CSV table of C-alpha atoms in Angstrom, one decimal:
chain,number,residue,atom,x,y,z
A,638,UNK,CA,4.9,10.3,14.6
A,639,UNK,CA,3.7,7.4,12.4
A,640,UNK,CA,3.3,8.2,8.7
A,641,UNK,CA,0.6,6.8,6.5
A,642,UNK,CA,1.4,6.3,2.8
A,643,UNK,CA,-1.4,6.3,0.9
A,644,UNK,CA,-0.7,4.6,-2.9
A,645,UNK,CA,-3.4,4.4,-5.5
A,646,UNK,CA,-2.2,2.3,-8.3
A,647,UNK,CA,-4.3,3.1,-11.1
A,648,UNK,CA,-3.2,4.8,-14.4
A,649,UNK,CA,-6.4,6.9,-14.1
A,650,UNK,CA,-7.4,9.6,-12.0
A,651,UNK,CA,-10.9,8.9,-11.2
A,652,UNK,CA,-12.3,6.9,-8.3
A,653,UNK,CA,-9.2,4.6,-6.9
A,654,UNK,CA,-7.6,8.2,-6.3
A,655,UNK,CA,-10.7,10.0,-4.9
A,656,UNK,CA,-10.8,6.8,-2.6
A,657,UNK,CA,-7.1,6.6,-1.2
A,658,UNK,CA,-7.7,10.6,-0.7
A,659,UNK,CA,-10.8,10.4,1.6
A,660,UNK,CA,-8.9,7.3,3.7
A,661,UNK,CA,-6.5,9.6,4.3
A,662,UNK,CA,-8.8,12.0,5.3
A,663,UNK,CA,-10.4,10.4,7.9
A,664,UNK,CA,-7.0,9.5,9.9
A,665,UNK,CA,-5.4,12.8,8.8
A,666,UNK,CA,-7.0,15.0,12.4
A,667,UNK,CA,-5.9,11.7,14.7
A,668,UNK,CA,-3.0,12.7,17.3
A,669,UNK,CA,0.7,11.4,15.9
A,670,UNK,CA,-0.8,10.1,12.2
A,671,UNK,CA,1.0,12.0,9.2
A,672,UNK,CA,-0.4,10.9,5.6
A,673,UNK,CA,1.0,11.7,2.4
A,674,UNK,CA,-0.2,10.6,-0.7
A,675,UNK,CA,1.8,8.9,-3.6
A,676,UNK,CA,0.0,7.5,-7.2
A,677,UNK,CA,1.4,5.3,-10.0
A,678,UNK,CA,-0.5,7.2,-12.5
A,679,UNK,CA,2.0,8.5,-15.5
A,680,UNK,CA,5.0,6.4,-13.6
A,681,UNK,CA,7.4,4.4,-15.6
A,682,UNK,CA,7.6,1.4,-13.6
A,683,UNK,CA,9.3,-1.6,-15.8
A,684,UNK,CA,8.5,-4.9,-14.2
A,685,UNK,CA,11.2,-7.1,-12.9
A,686,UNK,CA,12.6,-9.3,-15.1
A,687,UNK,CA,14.6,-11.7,-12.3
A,688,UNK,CA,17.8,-11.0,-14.1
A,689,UNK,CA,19.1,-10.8,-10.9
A,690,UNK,CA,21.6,-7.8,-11.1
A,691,UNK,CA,21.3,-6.6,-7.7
A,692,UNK,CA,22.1,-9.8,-6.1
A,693,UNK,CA,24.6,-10.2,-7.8
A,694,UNK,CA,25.7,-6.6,-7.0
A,695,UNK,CA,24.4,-6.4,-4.0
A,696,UNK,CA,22.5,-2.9,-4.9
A,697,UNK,CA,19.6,-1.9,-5.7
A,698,UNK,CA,17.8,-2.7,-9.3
A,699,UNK,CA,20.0,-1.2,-11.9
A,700,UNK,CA,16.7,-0.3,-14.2
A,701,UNK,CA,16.4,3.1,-15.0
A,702,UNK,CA,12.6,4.5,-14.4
A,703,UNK,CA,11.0,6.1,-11.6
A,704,UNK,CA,10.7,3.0,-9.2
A,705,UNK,CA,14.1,4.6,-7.5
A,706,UNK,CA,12.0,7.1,-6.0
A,707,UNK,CA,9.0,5.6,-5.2
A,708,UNK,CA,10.3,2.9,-3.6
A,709,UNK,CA,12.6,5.2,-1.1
A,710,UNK,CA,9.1,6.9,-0.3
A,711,UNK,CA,7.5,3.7,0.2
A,712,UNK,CA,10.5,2.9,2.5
A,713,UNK,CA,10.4,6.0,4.8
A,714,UNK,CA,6.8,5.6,5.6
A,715,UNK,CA,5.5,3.3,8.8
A,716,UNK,CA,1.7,2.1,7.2
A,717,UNK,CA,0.1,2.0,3.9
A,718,UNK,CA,-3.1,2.2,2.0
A,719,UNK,CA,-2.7,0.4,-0.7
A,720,UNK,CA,-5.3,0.9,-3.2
A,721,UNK,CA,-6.4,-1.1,-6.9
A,722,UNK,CA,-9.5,-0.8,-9.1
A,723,UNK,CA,-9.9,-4.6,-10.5
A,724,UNK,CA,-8.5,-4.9,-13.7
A,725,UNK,CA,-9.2,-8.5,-14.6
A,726,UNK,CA,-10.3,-9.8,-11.0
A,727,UNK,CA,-7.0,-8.7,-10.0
A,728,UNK,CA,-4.5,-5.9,-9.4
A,729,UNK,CA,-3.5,-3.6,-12.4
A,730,UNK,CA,-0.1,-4.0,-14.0
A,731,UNK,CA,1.0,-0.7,-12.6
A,732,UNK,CA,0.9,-2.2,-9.2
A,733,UNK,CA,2.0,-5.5,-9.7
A,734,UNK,CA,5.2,-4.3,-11.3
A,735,UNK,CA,5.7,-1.7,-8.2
A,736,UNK,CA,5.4,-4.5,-5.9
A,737,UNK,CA,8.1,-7.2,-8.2
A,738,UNK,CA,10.6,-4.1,-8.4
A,739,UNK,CA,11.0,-4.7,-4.5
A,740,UNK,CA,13.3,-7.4,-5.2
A,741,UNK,CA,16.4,-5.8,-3.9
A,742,UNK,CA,15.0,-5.2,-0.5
A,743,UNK,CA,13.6,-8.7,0.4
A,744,UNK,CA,17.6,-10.7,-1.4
A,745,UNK,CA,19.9,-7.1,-0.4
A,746,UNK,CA,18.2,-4.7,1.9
A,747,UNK,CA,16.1,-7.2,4.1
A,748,UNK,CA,14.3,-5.7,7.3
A,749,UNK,CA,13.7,-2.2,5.5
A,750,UNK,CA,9.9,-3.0,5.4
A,751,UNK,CA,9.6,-5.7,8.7
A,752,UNK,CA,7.5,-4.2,11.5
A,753,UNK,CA,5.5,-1.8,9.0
A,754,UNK,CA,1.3,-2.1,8.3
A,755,UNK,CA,-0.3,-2.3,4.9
A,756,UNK,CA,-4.1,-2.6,4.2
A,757,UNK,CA,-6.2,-3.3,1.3
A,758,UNK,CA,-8.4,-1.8,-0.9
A,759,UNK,CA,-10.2,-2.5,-4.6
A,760,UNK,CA,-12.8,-0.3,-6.6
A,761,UNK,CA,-14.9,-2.2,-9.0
A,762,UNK,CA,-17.0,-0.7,-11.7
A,763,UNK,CA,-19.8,-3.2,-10.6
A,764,UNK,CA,-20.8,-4.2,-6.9
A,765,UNK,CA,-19.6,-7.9,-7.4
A,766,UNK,CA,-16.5,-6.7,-9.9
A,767,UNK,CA,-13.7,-8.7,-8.4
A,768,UNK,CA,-13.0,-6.5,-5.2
A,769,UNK,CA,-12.6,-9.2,-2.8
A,770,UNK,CA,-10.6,-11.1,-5.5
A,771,UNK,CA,-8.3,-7.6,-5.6
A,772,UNK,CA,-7.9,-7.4,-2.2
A,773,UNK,CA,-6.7,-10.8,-1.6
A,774,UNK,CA,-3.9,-10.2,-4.2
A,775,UNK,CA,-3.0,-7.2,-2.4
A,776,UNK,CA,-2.8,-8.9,0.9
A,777,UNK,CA,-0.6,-11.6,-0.9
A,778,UNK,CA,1.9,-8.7,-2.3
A,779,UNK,CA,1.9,-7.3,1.2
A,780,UNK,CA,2.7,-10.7,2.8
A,781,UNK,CA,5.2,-11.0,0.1
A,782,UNK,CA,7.2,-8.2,1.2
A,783,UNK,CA,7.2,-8.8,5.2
A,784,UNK,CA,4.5,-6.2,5.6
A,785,UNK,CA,2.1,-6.7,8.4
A,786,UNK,CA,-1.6,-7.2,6.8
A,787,UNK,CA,-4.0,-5.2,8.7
A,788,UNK,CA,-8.0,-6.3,8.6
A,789,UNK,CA,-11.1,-4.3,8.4
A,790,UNK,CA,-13.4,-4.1,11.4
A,791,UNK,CA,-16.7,-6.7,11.4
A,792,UNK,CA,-18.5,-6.4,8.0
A,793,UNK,CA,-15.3,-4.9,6.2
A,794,UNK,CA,-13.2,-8.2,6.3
A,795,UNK,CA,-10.2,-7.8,4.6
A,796,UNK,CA,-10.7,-4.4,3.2
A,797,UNK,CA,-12.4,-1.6,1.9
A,798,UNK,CA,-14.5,-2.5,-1.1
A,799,UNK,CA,-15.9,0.3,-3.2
A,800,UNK,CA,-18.3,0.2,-6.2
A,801,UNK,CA,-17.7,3.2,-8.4
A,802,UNK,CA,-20.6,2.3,-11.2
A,803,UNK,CA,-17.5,3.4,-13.9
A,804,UNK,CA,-18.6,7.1,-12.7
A,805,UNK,CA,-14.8,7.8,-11.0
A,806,UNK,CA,-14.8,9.9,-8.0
A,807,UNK,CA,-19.1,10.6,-8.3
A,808,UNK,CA,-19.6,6.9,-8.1
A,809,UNK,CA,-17.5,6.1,-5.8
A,810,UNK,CA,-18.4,8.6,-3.2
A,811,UNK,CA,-22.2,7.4,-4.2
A,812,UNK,CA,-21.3,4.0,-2.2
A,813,UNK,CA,-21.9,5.2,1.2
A,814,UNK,CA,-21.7,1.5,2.3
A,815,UNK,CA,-18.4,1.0,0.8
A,816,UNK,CA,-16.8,4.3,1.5
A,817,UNK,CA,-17.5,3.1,5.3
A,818,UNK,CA,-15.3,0.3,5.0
A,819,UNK,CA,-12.9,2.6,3.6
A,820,UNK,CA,-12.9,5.2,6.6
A,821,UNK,CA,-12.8,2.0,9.3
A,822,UNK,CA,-10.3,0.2,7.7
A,823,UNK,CA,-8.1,3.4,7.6
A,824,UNK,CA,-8.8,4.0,11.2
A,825,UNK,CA,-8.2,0.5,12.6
A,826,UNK,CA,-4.5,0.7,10.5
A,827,UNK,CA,-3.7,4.5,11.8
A,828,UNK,CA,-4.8,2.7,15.6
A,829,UNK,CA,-2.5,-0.2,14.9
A,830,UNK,CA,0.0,1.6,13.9
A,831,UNK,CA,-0.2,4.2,16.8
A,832,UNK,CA,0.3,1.1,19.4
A,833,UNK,CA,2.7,-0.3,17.8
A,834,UNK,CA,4.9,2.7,17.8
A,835,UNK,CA,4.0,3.2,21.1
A,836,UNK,CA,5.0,-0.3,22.0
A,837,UNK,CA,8.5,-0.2,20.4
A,838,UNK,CA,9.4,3.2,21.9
A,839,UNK,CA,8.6,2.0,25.9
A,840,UNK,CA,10.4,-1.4,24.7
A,841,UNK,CA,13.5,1.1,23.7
A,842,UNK,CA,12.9,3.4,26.9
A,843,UNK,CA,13.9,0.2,28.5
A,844,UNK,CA,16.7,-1.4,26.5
A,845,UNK,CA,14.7,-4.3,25.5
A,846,UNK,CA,15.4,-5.3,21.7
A,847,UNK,CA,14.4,-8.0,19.0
């Protein structure tokens, strides 16, 4: 069973939610896929600050909030949907403060994350709002983290780009065009995904390892 992690990282719930929800959706009826989804909205998530505690501890981040939790959730899942509206061409905070708090795994924990999927996606209050500009900075927090980038089929590119028109969940389902590339892009990760766990279990079956 491959399970697909589905993480809107707004502070809002309006369209980046309503979008991470119907990606699931599609790949929810496919054979051996389990989603769940997980939001940033109303989490405390402190940025890291590189004081570099759990190196020097070898543990992980001694920071109180919720990160603790949602970063063991993020751990147990095999693929992600990682969602952002643009805020400022880019990611919003909320995200980019999840992603920094993963510290500990890539200097303490390393190999927690190798081998798993991610793909992109940004909801932009206008059609030209800084999606493709999001998505590229999700791909580069991805990378960041040893996570396999996942594309989106021809005319998708990198990701799924939706315009909402500032209407949440309304406007966003509005964009037929872009909810399209949501929906492929979440099938071509769930098929990725699917092989490669298929791969690594007939690899095993035959005592081959990396």
């Amino acid at each position: 069973m491959v399970k697909v992690l589905g993480i809107s990282g707004s502070p809002r719930k309006g369209s980046t939610e309503y979008v991470v929800e119907e990606a699931l959706n599609a790949i929810s009826e496919i054979s051996g896929i389990e989603t769940e989804m997980m939001t940033l909205r109303g989490k405390k998530i402190t940025p890291c600050n590189q004081c570099d505690y759990c190196r020097r501890e070898e543990t992980w981040c001694h920071i109180k909030d919720d990160m603790y939790d949602l970063v063991t959730k993020f751990i147990e899942a095999d693929a992600y949907i990682i969602a952002s509206p643009v805020y400022v061409y880019t990611t919003t905070p909320q995200l980019q403060a999840f992603f920094s708090r993963m510290r500990a795994l890539f200097h303490v924990f390393p190999g927690k994350l190798r081998n798993k999927f991610g793909a992109a996606i940004a909801v932009g209050g206008t059609r030209n709002g800084g999606q493709e500009m999001t998505i590229n900075t999700i791909i580069n927090l991805l990378m960041a983290r040893g996570i396999n980038v996942v594309s989106n089929e021809v005319g998708g590119y990198a990701g799924g780009k939706v315009w909402s028109k500032d209407k949440k969940a309304e406007g966003a389902a509005e964009d037929i065009i872009g909810m399209e590339t949501v929906k492929t892009l979440a099938k071509k990760l769930a098929e990725v995904s699917i092989i490669y766990q298929a791969g690594k279990e007939n690899l095993e079956s035959k005592n081959i390892n990396f």
